[in-house]
mmCIF file of C-alpha atoms and ligand atoms in Angstrom:
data_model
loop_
_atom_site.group_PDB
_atom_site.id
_atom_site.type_symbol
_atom_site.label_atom_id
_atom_site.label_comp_id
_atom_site.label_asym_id
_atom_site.label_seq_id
_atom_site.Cartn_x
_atom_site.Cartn_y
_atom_site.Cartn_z
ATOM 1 C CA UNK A 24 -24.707 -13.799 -3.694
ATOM 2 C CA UNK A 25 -25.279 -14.173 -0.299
ATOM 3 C CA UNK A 26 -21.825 -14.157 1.501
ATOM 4 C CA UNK A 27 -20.872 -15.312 5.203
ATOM 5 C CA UNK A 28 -17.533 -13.363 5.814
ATOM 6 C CA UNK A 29 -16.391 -15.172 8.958
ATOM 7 C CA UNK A 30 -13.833 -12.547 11.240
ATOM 8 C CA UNK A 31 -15.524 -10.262 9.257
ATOM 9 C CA UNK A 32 -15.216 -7.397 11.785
ATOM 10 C CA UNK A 33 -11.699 -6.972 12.044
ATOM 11 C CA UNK A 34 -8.779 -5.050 10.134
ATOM 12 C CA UNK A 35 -9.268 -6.711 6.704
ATOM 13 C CA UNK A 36 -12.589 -8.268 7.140
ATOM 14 C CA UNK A 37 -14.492 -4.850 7.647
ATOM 15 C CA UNK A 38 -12.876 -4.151 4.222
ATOM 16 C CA UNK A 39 -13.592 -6.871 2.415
ATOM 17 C CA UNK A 40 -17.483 -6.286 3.755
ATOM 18 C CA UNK A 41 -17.191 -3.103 2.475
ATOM 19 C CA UNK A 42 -16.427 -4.106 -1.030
ATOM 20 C CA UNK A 43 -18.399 -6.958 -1.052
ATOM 21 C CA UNK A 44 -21.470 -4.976 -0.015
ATOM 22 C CA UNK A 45 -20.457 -1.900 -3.231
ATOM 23 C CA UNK A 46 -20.511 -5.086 -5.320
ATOM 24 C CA UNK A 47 -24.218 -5.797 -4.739
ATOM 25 C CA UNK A 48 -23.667 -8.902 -2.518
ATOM 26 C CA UNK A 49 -25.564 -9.639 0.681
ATOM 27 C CA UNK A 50 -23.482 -10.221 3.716
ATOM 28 C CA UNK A 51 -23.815 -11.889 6.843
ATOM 29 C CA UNK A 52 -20.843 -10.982 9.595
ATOM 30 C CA UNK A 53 -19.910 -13.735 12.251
ATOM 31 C CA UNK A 54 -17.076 -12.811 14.508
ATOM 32 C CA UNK A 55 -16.377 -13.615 17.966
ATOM 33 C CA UNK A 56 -15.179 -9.582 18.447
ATOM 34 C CA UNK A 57 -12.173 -10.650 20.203
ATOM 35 C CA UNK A 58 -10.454 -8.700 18.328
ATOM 36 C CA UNK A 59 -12.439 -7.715 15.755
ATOM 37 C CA UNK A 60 -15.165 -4.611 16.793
ATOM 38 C CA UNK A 61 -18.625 -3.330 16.924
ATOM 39 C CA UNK A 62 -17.566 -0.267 14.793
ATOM 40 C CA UNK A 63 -16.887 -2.118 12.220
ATOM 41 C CA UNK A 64 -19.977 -3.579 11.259
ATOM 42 C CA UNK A 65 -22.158 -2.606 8.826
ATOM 43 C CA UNK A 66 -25.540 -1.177 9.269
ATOM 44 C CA UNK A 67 -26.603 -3.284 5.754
ATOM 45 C CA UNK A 68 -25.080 -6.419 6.567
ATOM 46 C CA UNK A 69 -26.635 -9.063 9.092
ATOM 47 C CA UNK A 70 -24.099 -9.854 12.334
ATOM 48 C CA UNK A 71 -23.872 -12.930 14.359
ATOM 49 C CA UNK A 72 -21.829 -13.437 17.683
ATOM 50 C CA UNK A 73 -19.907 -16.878 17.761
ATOM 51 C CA UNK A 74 -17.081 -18.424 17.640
ATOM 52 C CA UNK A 75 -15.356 -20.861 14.896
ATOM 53 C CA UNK A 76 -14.326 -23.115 18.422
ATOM 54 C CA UNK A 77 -18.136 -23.798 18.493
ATOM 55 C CA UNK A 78 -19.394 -26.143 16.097
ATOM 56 C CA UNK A 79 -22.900 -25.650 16.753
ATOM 57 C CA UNK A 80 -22.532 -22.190 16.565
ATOM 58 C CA UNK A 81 -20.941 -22.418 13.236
ATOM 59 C CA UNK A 82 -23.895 -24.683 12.339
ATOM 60 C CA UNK A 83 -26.562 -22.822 13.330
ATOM 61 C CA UNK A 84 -25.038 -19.673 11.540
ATOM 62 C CA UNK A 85 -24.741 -21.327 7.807
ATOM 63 C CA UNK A 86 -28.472 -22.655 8.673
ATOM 64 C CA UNK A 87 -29.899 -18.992 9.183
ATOM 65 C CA UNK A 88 -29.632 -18.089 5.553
ATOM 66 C CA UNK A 89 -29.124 -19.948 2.442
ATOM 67 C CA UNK A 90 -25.699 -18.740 1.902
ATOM 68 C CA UNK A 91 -23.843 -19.407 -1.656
ATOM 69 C CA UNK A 92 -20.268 -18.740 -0.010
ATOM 70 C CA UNK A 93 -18.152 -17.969 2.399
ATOM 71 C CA UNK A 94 -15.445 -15.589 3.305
ATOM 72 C CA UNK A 95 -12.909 -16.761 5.932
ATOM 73 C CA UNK A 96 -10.598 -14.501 8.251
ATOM 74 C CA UNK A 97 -10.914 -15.198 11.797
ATOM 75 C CA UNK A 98 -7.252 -16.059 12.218
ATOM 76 C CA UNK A 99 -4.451 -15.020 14.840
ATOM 77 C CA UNK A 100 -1.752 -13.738 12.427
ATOM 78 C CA UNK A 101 1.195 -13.073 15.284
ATOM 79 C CA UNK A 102 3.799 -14.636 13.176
ATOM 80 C CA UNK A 103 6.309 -13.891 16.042
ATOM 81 C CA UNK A 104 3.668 -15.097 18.885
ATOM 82 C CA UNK A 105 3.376 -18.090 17.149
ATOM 83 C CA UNK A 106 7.588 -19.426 17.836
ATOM 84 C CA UNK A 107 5.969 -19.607 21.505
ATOM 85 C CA UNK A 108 2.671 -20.265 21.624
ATOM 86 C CA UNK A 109 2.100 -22.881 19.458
ATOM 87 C CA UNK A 110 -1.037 -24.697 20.901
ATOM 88 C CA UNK A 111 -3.035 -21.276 20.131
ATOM 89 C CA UNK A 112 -2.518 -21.150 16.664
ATOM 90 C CA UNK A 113 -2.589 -24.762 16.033
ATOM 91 C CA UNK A 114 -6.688 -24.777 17.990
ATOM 92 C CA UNK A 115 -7.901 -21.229 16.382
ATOM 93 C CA UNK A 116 -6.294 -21.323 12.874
ATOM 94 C CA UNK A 117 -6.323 -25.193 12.311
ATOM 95 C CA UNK A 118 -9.254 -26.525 14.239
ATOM 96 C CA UNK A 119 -11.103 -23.396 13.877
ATOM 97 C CA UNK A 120 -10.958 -23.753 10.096
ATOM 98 C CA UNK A 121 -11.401 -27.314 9.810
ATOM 99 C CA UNK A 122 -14.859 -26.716 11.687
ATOM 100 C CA UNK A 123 -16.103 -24.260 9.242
ATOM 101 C CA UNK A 124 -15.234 -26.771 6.491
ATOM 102 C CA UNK A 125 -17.066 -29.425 8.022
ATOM 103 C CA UNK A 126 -20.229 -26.600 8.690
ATOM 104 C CA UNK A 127 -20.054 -25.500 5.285
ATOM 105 C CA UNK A 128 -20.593 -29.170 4.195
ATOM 106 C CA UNK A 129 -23.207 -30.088 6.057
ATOM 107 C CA UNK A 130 -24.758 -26.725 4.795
ATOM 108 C CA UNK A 131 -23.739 -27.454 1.178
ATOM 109 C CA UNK A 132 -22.005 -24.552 0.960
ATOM 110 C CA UNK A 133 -19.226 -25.157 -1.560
ATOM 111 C CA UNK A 134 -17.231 -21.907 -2.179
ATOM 112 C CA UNK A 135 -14.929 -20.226 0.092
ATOM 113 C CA UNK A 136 -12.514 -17.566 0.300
ATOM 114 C CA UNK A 137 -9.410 -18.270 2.472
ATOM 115 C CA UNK A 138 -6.782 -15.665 3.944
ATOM 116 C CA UNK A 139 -3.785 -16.721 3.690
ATOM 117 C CA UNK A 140 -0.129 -15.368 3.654
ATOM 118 C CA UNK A 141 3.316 -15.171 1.672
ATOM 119 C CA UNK A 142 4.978 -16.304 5.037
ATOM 120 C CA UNK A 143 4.057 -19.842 3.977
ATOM 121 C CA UNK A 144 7.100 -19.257 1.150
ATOM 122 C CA UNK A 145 9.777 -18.086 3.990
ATOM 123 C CA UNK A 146 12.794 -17.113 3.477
ATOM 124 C CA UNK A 147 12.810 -16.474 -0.292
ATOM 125 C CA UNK A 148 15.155 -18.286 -2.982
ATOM 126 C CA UNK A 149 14.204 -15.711 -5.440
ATOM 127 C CA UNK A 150 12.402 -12.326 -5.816
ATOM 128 C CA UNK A 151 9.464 -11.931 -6.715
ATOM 129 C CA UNK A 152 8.194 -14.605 -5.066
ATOM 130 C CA UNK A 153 5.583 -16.209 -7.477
ATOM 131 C CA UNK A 154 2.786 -19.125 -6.646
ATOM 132 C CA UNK A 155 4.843 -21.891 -7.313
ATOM 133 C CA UNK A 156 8.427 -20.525 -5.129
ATOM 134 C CA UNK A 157 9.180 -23.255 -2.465
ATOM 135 C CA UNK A 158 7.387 -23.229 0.862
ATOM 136 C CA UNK A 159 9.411 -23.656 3.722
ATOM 137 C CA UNK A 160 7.470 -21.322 6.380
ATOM 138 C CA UNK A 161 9.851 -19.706 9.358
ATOM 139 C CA UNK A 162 7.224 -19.260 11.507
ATOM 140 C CA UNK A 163 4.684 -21.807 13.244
ATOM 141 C CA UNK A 164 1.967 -19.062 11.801
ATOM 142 C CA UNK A 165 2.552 -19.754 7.869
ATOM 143 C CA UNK A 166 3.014 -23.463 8.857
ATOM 144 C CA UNK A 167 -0.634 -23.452 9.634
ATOM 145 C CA UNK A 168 -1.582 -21.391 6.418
ATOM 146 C CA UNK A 169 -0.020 -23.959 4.523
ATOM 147 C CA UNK A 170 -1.673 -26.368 6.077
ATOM 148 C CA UNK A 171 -4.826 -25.011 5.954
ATOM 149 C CA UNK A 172 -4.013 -24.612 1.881
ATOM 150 C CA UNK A 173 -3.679 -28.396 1.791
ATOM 151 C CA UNK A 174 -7.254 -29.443 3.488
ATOM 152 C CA UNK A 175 -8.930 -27.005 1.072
ATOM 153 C CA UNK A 176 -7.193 -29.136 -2.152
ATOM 154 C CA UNK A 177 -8.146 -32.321 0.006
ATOM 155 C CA UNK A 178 -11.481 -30.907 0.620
ATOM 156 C CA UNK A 179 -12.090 -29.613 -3.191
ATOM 157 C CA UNK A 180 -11.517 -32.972 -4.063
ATOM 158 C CA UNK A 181 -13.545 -34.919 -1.795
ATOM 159 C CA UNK A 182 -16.215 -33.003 -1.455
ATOM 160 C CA UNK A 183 -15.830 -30.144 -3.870
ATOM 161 C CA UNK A 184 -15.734 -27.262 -2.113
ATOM 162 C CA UNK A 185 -14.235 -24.730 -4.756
ATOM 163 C CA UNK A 186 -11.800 -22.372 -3.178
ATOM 164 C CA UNK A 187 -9.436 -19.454 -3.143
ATOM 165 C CA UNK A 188 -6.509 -18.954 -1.199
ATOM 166 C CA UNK A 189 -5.663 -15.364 -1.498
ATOM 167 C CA UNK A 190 -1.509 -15.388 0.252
ATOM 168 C CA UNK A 191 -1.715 -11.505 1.121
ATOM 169 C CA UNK A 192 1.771 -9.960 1.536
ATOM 170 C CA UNK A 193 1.964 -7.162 4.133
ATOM 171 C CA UNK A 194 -1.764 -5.686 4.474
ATOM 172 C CA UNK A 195 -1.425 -1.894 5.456
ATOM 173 C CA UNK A 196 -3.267 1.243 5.162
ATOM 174 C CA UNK A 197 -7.338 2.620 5.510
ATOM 175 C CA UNK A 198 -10.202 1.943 3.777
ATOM 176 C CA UNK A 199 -9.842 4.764 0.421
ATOM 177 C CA UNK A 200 -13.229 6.295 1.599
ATOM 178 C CA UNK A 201 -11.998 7.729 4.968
ATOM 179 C CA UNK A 202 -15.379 4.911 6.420
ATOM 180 C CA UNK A 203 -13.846 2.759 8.214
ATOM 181 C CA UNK A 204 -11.745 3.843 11.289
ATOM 182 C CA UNK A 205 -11.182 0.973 13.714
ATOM 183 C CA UNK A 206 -8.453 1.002 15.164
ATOM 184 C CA UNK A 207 -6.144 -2.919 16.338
ATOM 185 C CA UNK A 208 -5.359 -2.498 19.977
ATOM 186 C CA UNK A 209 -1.813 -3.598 20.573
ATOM 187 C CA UNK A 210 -0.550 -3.939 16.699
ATOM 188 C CA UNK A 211 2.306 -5.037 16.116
ATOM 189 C CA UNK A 212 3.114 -4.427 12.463
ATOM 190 C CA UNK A 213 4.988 -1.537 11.391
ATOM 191 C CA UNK A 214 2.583 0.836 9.823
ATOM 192 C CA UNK A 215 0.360 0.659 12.701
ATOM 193 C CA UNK A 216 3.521 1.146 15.428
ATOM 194 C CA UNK A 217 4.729 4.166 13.007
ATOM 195 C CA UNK A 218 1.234 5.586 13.257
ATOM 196 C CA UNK A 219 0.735 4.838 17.206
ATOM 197 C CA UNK A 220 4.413 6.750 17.163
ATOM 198 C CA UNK A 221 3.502 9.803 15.312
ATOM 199 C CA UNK A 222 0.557 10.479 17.270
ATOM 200 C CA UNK A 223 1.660 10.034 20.590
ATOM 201 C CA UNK A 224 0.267 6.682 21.660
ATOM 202 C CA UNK A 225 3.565 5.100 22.199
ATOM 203 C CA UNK A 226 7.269 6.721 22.544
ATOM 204 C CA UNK A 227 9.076 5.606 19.600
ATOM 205 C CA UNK A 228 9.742 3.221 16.684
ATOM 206 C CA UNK A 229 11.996 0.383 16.690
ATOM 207 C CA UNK A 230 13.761 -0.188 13.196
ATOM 208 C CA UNK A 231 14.358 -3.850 13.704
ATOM 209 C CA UNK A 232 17.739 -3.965 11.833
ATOM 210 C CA UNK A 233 19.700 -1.289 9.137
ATOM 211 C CA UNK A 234 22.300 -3.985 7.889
ATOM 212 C CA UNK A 235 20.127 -5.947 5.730
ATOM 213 C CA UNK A 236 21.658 -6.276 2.397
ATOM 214 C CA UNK A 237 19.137 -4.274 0.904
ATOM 215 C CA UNK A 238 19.732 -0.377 -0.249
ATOM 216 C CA UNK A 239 19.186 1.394 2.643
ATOM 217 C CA UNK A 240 19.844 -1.637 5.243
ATOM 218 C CA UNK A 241 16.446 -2.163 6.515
ATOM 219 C CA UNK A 242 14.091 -4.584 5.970
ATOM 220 C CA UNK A 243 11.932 -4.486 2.748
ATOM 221 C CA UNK A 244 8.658 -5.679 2.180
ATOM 222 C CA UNK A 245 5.637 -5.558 -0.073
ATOM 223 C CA UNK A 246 3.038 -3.231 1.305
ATOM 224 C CA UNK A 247 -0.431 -3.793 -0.146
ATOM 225 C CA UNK A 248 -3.605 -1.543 0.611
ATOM 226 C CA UNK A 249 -6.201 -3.116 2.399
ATOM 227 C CA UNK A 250 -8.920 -1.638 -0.394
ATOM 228 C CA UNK A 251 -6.463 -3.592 -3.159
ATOM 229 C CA UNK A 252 -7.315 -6.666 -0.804
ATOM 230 C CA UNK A 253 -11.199 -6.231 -0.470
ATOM 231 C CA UNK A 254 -11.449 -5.830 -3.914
ATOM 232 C CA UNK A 255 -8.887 -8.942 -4.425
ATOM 233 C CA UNK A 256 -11.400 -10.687 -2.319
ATOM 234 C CA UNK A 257 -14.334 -9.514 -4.857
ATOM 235 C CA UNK A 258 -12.367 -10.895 -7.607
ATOM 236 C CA UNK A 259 -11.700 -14.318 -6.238
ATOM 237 C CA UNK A 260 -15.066 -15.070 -5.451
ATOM 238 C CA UNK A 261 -16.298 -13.903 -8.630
ATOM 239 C CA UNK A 262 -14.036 -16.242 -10.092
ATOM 240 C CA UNK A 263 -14.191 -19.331 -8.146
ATOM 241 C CA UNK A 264 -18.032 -18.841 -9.255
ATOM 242 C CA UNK A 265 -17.401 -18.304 -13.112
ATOM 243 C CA UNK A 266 -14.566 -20.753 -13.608
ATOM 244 C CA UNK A 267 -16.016 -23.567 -11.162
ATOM 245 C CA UNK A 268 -12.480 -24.134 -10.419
ATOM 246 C CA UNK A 269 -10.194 -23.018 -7.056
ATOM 247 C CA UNK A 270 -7.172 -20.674 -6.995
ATOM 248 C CA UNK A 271 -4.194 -20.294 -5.061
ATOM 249 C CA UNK A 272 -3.128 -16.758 -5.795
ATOM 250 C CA UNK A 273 -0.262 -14.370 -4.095
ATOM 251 C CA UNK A 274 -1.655 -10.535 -3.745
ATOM 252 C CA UNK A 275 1.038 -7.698 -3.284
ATOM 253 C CA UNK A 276 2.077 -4.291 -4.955
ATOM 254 C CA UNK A 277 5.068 -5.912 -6.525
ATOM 255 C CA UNK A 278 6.887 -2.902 -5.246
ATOM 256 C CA UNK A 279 9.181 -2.991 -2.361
ATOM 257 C CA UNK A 280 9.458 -0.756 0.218
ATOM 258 C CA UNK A 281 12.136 -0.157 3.096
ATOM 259 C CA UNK A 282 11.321 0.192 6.476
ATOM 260 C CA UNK A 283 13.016 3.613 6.102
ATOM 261 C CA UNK A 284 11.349 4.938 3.377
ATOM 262 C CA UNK A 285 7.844 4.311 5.469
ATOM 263 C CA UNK A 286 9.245 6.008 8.240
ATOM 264 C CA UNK A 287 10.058 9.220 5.902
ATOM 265 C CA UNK A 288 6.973 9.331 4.534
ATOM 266 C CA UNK A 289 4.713 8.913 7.538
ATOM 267 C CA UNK A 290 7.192 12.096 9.179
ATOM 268 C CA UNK A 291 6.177 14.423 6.075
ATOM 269 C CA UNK A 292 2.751 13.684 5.921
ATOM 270 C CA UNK A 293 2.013 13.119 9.512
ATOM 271 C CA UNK A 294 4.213 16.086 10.278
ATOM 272 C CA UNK A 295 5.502 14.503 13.631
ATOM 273 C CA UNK A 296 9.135 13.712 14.420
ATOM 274 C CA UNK A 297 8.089 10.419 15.390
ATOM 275 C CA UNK A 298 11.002 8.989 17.595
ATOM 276 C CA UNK A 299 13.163 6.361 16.204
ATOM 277 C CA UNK A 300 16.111 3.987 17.412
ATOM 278 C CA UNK A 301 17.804 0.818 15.566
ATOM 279 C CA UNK A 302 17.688 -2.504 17.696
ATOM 280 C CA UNK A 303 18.934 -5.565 16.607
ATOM 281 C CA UNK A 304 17.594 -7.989 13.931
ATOM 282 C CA UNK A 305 13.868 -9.608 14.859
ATOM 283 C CA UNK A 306 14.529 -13.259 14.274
ATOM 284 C CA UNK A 307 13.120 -14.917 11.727
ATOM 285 C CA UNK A 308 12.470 -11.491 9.598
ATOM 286 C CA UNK A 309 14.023 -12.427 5.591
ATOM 287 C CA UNK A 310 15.692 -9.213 3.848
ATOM 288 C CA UNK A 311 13.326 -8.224 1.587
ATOM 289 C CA UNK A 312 9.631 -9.824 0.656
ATOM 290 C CA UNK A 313 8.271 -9.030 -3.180
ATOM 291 C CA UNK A 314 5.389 -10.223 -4.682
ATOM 292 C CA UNK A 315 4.878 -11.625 -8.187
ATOM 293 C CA UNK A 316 1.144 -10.802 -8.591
ATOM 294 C CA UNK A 317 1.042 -11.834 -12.228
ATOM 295 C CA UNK A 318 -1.312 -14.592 -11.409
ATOM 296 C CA UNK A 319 -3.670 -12.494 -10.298
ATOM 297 C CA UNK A 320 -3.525 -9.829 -12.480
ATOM 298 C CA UNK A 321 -4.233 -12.728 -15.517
ATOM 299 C CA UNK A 322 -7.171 -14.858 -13.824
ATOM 300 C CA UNK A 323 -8.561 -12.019 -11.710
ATOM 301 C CA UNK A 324 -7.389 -9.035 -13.404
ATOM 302 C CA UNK A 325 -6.477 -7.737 -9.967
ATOM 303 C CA UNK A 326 -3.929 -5.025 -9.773
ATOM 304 C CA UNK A 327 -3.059 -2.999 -6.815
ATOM 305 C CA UNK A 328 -4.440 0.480 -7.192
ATOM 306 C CA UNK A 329 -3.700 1.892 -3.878
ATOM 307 C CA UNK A 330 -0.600 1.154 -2.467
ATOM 308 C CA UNK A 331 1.818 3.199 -2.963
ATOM 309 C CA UNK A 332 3.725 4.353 0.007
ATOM 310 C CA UNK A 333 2.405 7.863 -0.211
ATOM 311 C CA UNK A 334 -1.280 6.488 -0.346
ATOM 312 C CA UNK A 335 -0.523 3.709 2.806
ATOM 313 C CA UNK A 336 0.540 6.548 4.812
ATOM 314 C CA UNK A 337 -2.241 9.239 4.040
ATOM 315 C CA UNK A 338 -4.846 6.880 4.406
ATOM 316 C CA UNK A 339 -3.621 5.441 7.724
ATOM 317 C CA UNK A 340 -2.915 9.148 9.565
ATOM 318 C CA UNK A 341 -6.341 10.125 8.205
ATOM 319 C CA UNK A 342 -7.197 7.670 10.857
ATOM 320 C CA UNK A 343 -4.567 8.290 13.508
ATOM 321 C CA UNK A 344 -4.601 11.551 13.119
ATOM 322 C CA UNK A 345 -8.060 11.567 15.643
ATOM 323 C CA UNK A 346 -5.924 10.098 18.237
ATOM 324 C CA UNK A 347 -3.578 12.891 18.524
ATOM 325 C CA UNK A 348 -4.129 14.511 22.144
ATOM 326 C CA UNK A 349 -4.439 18.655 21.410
HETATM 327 C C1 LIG B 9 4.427 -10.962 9.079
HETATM 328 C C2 LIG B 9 4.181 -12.149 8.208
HETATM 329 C C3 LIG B 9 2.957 -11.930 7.362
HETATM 330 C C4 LIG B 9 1.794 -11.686 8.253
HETATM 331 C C5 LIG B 9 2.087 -10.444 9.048
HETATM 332 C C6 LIG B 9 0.912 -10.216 9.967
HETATM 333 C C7 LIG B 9 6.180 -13.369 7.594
HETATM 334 C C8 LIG B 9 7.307 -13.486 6.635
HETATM 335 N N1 LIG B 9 5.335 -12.379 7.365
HETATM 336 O O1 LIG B 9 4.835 -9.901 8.222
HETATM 337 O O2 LIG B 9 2.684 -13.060 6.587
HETATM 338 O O3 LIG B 9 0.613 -11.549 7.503
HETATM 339 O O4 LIG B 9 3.273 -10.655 9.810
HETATM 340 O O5 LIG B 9 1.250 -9.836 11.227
HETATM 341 O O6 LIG B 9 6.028 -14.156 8.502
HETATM 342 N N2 LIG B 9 9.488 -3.689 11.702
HETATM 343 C C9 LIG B 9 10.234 -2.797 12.463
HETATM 344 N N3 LIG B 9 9.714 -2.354 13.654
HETATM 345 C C10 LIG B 9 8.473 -2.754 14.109
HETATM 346 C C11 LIG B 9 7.709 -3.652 13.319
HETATM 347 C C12 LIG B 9 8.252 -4.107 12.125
HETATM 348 O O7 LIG B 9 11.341 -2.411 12.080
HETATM 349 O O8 LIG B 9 8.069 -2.322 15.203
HETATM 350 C C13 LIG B 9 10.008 -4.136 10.400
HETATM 351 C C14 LIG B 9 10.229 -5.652 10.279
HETATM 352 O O9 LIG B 9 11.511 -6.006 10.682
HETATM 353 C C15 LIG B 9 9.985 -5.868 8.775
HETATM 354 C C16 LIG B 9 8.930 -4.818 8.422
HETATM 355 O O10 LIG B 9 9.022 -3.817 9.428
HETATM 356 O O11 LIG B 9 11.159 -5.578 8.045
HETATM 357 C C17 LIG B 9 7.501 -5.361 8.389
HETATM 358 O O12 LIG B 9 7.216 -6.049 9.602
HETATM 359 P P1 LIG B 9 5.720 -6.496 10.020
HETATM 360 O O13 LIG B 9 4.804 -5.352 9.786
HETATM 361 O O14 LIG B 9 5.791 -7.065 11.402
HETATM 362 O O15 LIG B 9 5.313 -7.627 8.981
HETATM 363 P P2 LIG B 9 6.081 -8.964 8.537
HETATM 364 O O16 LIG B 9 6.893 -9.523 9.634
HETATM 365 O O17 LIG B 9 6.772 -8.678 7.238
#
């Protein structure tokens, strides 16, 4: 198929060109690079500069090609930046999205893939969170997810556009083949600060919390490799193709993992002390965050392959390790 993966050169998008490109599709990139990057495009997939803010731009890319879907990720995902700047999130992840809907109309482009996240559940009622656990999002961020969730249902049935909404829990690790290097400036999440800690880009780690009620008091979450994501991605479109029919779908490990233990395991195989110190809680962060991927293991048979903590770490120091100053 040919596939317009929009934010398609940053952290998961690069990966999900990747696997869409193994699979024998033909992809078009469009990014706006502000935070995705060059070196993350593909030499056999077409790029094109713009911005889903620009409706012509939007227009004029889903007119270059006769595309048979789309891929959507251009999102900002600071679930913390969100609580105080609002008006950002609401503009690029709302009215961003609703313009590629309305491009991929007028194109008659009628499948999409859609990022979106297990914070639109929040605080959980009950582990592992499956597809149909309440949402009540804690942050303005998985407000907007959900929202976004509800035009594509509106959309499927008005003009039906078949979708899938993949809710990713915590995306981590490298690309299994060692390609794909780029690094986020300024992250935020933990892998990436552990990583930026063990080689010497910033002082320390903050463990946000040890008196969680969880074993070893920090926070626990469900890490799932960015590969396991790609190929996730692969899945749902082949699916949303087969079926004729959308999907809302959680992807995660099922397997929870401590801040702590992430920690440990990036100091043995990184081979750094990499600094540490407990602060206090970061508001709005639940306890612990497990996925019920049964869903997708049934409709998509999906599975995560790669991420187990050992692999998440390996894969992600393969890639830091470059940054260490000799
Ligand atoms: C949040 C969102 C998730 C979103 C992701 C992207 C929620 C519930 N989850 O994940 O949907 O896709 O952001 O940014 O809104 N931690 C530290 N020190 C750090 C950083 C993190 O101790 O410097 C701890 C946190 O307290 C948490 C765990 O590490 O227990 C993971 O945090 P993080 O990587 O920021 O992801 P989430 O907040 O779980």
């Amino acid at each position: 198929m040919k596939v317009l993966v929009i934010g398609g050169a940053g952290y998961i998008g690069s990966h999900v060109v990747k696997a869409l490109i193994k699979s024998g599709h033909e992809v078009t990139v469009f990014d706006n690079l502000s935070s995705g990057l060059r070196e993350n495009l593909f030499d056999d997939a077409g790029f094109i500069e713009g911005n889903i803010l620009n409706s012509e731009q939007l227009d004029a890319a889903f007119a270059s090609a006769s595309f048979d879907a789309a891929v959507h990720l251009a999102a900002f995902k600071g679930a913390g930046e969100s609580m105080f700047k609002p008006e950002k999130y609401s503009v690029n992840n709302i009215t961003g999205t609703i313009n590629i809907l309305n491009s991929m109309c007028a194109a008659g482009v009628k499948k999409l893939v859609f990022s979106s996240s297990a914070a639109v559940f929040g605080e959980p009622e009950y582990l592992p969170i499956d597809e149909d656990h309440p949402k009540n999002p804690e942050n303005y961020y998985g407000f907007t997810k959900l929202e976004i969730e509800r035009f594509l249902a509106w959309y499927d049935r008005l003009k039906g556009l078949k979708f899938a909404a993949l809710r990713y829990f915590n995306a981590a690790g490298y690309d299994i083949d060692g390609e794909l290097c780029g690094l986020e400036q300024n992250p935020a999440n933990l892998l990436p600060v552990i990583m930026e800690a063990a080689a010497g880009m910033r002082e320390k780690l903050q463990i946000f919390g040890d008196d969680y009620d969880t074993p070893d008091g920090t926070g626990v979450r469900d890490y799932v490799h960015v590969t396991d994501l790609a190929d996730g991605h692969v899945k749902a479109l082949d699916y949303i193709s087969r079926e004729g029919e959308s999907l809302v779908v959680n992807l995660g490990s099922e397997n929870g993992i401590s801040v702590l233990e992430l920690l440990e395991d990036a100091r043995k195989i990184s081979g750094s002390k990499i600094p540490a110190e407990i602060t206090g809680r970061r508001p709005g962060d639940p306890a612990k965050l497990v996925a019920s991927s049964a869903k997708a293991k049934e409709l998509l048979g999906w599975e995560a392959k790669y991420s187990d903590c050992e692999t998440l770490v390996r894969t992600s120091w393969d890639v830091y390790k470059r940054q260490v100053k000799l």
